[in-house]
């Protein structure tokens, strides 16, 4: 295990201060905080954030990015998430697609997409899950067939977050038939324009009534050769590559933090009952400790290490904490919560009750993470 | 369950299978109400189960009403069945007031509610503001408790003359705020409350009703999750074959059974009225069961459970609301703990070891 306590350097601290100042100026005092990275979608905010250099931080300057460290990205992300900033438009492109393009994309693709991602202007969805393929991702059936100058893709993707508003999605598909015993071979990633002919996007109403999920049907969608992401046949290695280790950041433990803050705000000036104080104290302590783990992973990444198990543990414990926080505060508040009515705390609590089951599912379920982590512990 | 109870629940379940499918529940979310279902239930006398026949009710006891509510919970029935018989009907009948036509609801008294009754026979007036009344605006009458000159009264307040601020719980069931501004009331709408008809008794009945709804919903959650994980294939086998998923299935089954028996014991011990220990314990157990089982069921289902229209979501959103209505598991646990602590160490085991009391 390579978790180690780490401090922020003065430069990192001053970056944090800049982000806080920015948020204080940009977010109206009465803004309704988003819960997590997918909580609110606001392209204007994404562009403003990008103008400060806080999108595409992992992307080198020659592609319009900023070549910042994992810890610097951590610092910006945790401030944004703690404040409940509306980062839903750019976050997936920034966290996931940008680094993938950087590692596996062609020079031409990097020039085409990375500057737009870093500018907070190009947004990506993830085209992995299908009706019959969730945890068992290698079983995807969407298939691409070779044609002159490219591929035609046919299949159905589900749970595609924000496909109705984003520009592209990276589709995991079969480019050669499944061979017995080699199910991870023959998979590829293609970049598909969500506005291309043959793409049909239909909403799947989310548990809280919002439009978040979609079904994306692909029918003979033409994808030119220059939109193949990485190597044909290397799709599996790419989606499960070490980049996955970078996906255990503050977005995996801060999604519900704004609910805690508003709970404390609501009690401000009143005597805090003993058991409420206990709940606040224990949640704060846990967040503080999980943050130390998560930050240490970022520091290890900057040192060139590959903290795979550590990252899986952070995500497992972090997403569980996000859910536990909701239940602990519901207990402490003893209030009936309805969507869209009551105090800000009550409204956030209602939203969190309805959406929190997703934290331990999206991006790989707790059960799958545990089996990955346990193998590494052996 | 008595034979009468079994027959009752079978008829009710048959009716709901026809008129309260998951599609019907989706459709009812727009208005929070199913007219078809309510009419059929009312036709069969279900709303006033546990209210004596002599006063226009359908007869039966609290256990019958709870058995019926478990069916309603299972089907996520979008109608105020829990409010009509166990609560409003009981209070009206006890006070000798008429059982109205159409749905009837109740305001059990929440922090911030105001109920002022003034005047006397021939000149009653009502000023009130009550919050989160289940199906308040849909009901023809809302039952309130009010004191005049130190004497408690039951009021059957007509909603036609109330101002309504509509509200919804997490499952889009109506929870309306109603206000009456110095409205005259007919003598037929006010009566002295007999002993035992008080806010505590309403709260006990309200909590027992919610516990019964939860227990029914949990039975369905358990079935759905077993079915889905048995059908859903990943890695070449049903996900129910994975131990991690089996752990969820077992958790759900345990919680559902704890809830079901807790409600059954509490309801059958109500002869004729539910007792504090039984209700507090049942509410505490069902509230916790709702929380734990909903979490396990969502985890076992994966993303499909996060869609609004899938049946699990219809049930879990109700569980998340019902567990807090008429007191959360924490509130009941605390009250119960205070009483048990007050009674002393030697009373603890005898109390716990008193289960279903023979009739
Ligand atoms: C809010 C949200 C947003 C999402 N956004 C996207 C998106 O934008 N793009 C995209 O492609 N996908 C998206 N997903 C889908 C997500 O990746 C899947 O939900 C996830 O991979 C799990 O798949 P599943 O839902 O099909 O569950 P299943 O794989 O069907 O799992 C059902 C249950 O079985 C368990 N299980 C399965 N296999 C095993 C095993 N081997 N051992 C033990 N337990 C097992 C699971 O842990 C789970 O409890 C999103 C999901 C959510 C909830």
Short mmCIF file of C-alpha atoms in Angstrom, two decimals, chain A residues 82-236:
data_model
loop_
_atom_site.label_atom_id
_atom_site.label_comp_id
_atom_site.label_asym_id
_atom_site.label_seq_id
_atom_site.Cartn_x
_atom_site.Cartn_y
_atom_site.Cartn_z
CA UNK A 82 -17.05 21.33 -2.46
CA UNK A 83 -18.63 24.55 -3.68
CA UNK A 84 -21.13 22.65 -5.81
CA UNK A 85 -20.00 24.41 -8.98
CA UNK A 86 -21.85 23.50 -12.21
CA UNK A 87 -19.14 21.49 -13.96
CA UNK A 88 -21.32 18.89 -15.68
CA UNK A 89 -20.74 20.13 -19.22
CA UNK A 90 -16.99 19.70 -19.45
CA UNK A 91 -16.10 17.35 -16.62
CA UNK A 92 -16.13 13.99 -18.43
CA UNK A 93 -14.20 15.34 -21.42
CA UNK A 94 -11.71 16.88 -19.02
CA UNK A 95 -11.27 13.90 -16.70
CA UNK A 96 -11.56 11.05 -19.14
CA UNK A 97 -11.53 11.84 -22.84
CA UNK A 98 -8.72 14.38 -22.80
CA UNK A 99 -6.17 12.07 -21.15
CA UNK A 100 -7.27 9.16 -23.37
CA UNK A 101 -6.78 11.22 -26.51
CA UNK A 102 -3.46 12.41 -25.24
CA UNK A 103 -2.24 8.87 -24.64
CA UNK A 104 -3.76 6.99 -27.52
CA UNK A 105 -4.99 9.56 -30.04
CA UNK A 106 -3.25 10.46 -33.29
CA UNK A 107 -1.47 13.76 -33.61
CA UNK A 108 -4.27 14.97 -35.82
CA UNK A 109 -6.91 13.99 -33.24
CA UNK A 110 -5.04 15.75 -30.48
CA UNK A 111 -4.89 18.92 -32.54
CA UNK A 112 -8.51 18.61 -33.43
CA UNK A 113 -10.03 17.93 -29.99
CA UNK A 114 -7.69 18.86 -27.16
CA UNK A 115 -7.73 22.64 -27.61
CA UNK A 116 -11.55 22.60 -27.62
CA UNK A 117 -11.65 20.42 -24.52
CA UNK A 118 -9.20 22.73 -22.75
CA UNK A 119 -11.29 25.73 -23.78
CA UNK A 120 -14.33 24.20 -22.10
CA UNK A 121 -16.09 24.07 -25.45
CA UNK A 122 -16.06 20.44 -26.58
CA UNK A 123 -18.03 18.02 -24.45
CA UNK A 124 -17.86 14.23 -24.53
CA UNK A 125 -20.08 11.43 -23.30
CA UNK A 126 -19.02 7.86 -22.65
CA UNK A 127 -20.40 5.16 -24.92
CA UNK A 128 -19.65 2.02 -23.01
CA UNK A 129 -22.75 0.43 -21.42
CA UNK A 130 -25.35 -1.40 -23.49
CA UNK A 131 -28.64 -3.05 -22.58
CA UNK A 132 -26.88 -6.39 -22.08
CA UNK A 133 -23.44 -5.13 -21.09
CA UNK A 134 -22.87 -3.30 -17.83
CA UNK A 135 -20.24 -4.70 -15.50
CA UNK A 136 -19.28 -7.18 -18.20
CA UNK A 137 -18.17 -4.48 -20.56
CA UNK A 138 -16.22 -6.75 -22.86
CA UNK A 139 -19.49 -8.31 -23.96
CA UNK A 140 -20.58 -5.20 -25.89
CA UNK A 141 -22.38 -5.98 -29.13
CA UNK A 142 -22.20 -2.69 -30.93
CA UNK A 143 -20.30 -3.55 -34.04
CA UNK A 144 -18.28 -1.61 -36.55
CA UNK A 145 -17.85 -2.94 -40.07
CA UNK A 146 -15.04 -1.94 -42.36
CA UNK A 147 -16.09 0.21 -45.32
CA UNK A 148 -14.27 2.43 -47.72
CA UNK A 149 -12.48 5.15 -45.72
CA UNK A 150 -13.75 4.10 -42.33
CA UNK A 151 -16.31 2.08 -40.42
CA UNK A 152 -20.07 1.86 -40.11
CA UNK A 153 -21.30 1.35 -36.60
CA UNK A 154 -24.54 -0.26 -35.49
CA UNK A 155 -25.72 -0.92 -31.96
CA UNK A 156 -27.38 0.57 -28.90
CA UNK A 157 -25.74 2.33 -25.99
CA UNK A 158 -27.59 3.05 -22.74
CA UNK A 159 -27.25 5.23 -19.65
CA UNK A 160 -25.30 7.66 -21.80
CA UNK A 161 -25.13 10.67 -19.52
CA UNK A 162 -25.73 14.03 -21.22
CA UNK A 163 -25.63 12.62 -24.77
CA UNK A 164 -28.48 14.99 -25.61
CA UNK A 165 -26.27 18.01 -24.90
CA UNK A 166 -22.73 16.84 -25.58
CA UNK A 167 -20.90 16.85 -28.91
CA UNK A 168 -19.19 13.47 -29.21
CA UNK A 169 -18.93 10.18 -27.48
CA UNK A 170 -16.25 7.52 -27.38
CA UNK A 171 -17.94 4.29 -28.39
CA UNK A 172 -16.57 0.93 -27.34
CA UNK A 173 -17.48 -1.58 -30.02
CA UNK A 174 -16.49 -4.82 -31.71
CA UNK A 175 -14.40 -4.43 -34.82
CA UNK A 176 -13.88 -8.15 -35.20
CA UNK A 177 -16.05 -11.03 -34.07
CA UNK A 178 -15.69 -12.41 -30.57
CA UNK A 179 -13.41 -15.43 -30.46
CA UNK A 180 -13.93 -18.16 -27.93
CA UNK A 181 -11.74 -17.52 -24.88
CA UNK A 182 -10.47 -14.16 -26.16
CA UNK A 183 -13.31 -11.84 -25.40
CA UNK A 184 -11.09 -8.84 -24.76
CA UNK A 185 -9.65 -8.96 -28.26
CA UNK A 186 -11.33 -7.33 -31.23
CA UNK A 187 -12.68 -4.32 -29.33
CA UNK A 188 -12.03 -0.75 -30.43
CA UNK A 189 -12.93 2.79 -29.46
CA UNK A 190 -14.40 5.10 -32.07
CA UNK A 191 -15.20 8.76 -31.68
CA UNK A 192 -18.76 9.31 -32.83
CA UNK A 193 -20.31 12.68 -33.49
CA UNK A 194 -23.56 12.71 -31.52
CA UNK A 195 -25.14 14.74 -34.32
CA UNK A 196 -24.13 12.36 -37.13
CA UNK A 197 -26.66 10.72 -39.44
CA UNK A 198 -27.94 7.47 -37.97
CA UNK A 199 -27.57 8.56 -34.35
CA UNK A 200 -30.86 8.64 -32.44
CA UNK A 201 -30.82 9.92 -28.87
CA UNK A 202 -33.80 9.17 -26.64
CA UNK A 203 -34.17 10.28 -23.05
CA UNK A 204 -34.47 7.73 -20.22
CA UNK A 205 -36.10 9.60 -17.32
CA UNK A 206 -33.84 9.62 -14.27
CA UNK A 207 -35.12 8.66 -10.83
CA UNK A 208 -35.49 12.30 -9.80
CA UNK A 209 -37.41 13.12 -12.97
CA UNK A 210 -34.53 14.93 -14.66
CA UNK A 211 -33.09 14.26 -18.10
CA UNK A 212 -29.64 12.88 -17.47
CA UNK A 213 -29.53 9.44 -19.07
CA UNK A 214 -30.12 8.57 -22.71
CA UNK A 215 -30.37 5.64 -24.97
CA UNK A 216 -28.24 6.24 -28.05
CA UNK A 217 -29.13 4.07 -31.03
CA UNK A 218 -26.52 3.87 -33.79
CA UNK A 219 -27.73 2.71 -37.16
CA UNK A 220 -25.10 2.40 -39.87
CA UNK A 221 -23.32 5.47 -38.59
CA UNK A 222 -20.30 6.25 -40.75
CA UNK A 223 -17.12 6.88 -38.77
CA UNK A 224 -14.12 7.93 -40.87
CA UNK A 225 -10.75 6.32 -40.20
CA UNK A 226 -9.43 9.46 -38.58
CA UNK A 227 -11.98 9.07 -35.79
CA UNK A 228 -10.65 5.72 -34.65
CA UNK A 229 -9.33 6.34 -31.13
CA UNK A 230 -5.99 4.56 -30.74
CA UNK A 231 -5.42 1.20 -32.34
CA UNK A 232 -8.06 -0.98 -33.89
CA UNK A 233 -8.33 -4.00 -31.59
CA UNK A 234 -6.88 -2.22 -28.54
CA UNK A 235 -10.16 -0.88 -27.19
CA UNK A 236 -10.11 -3.05 -24.11
#
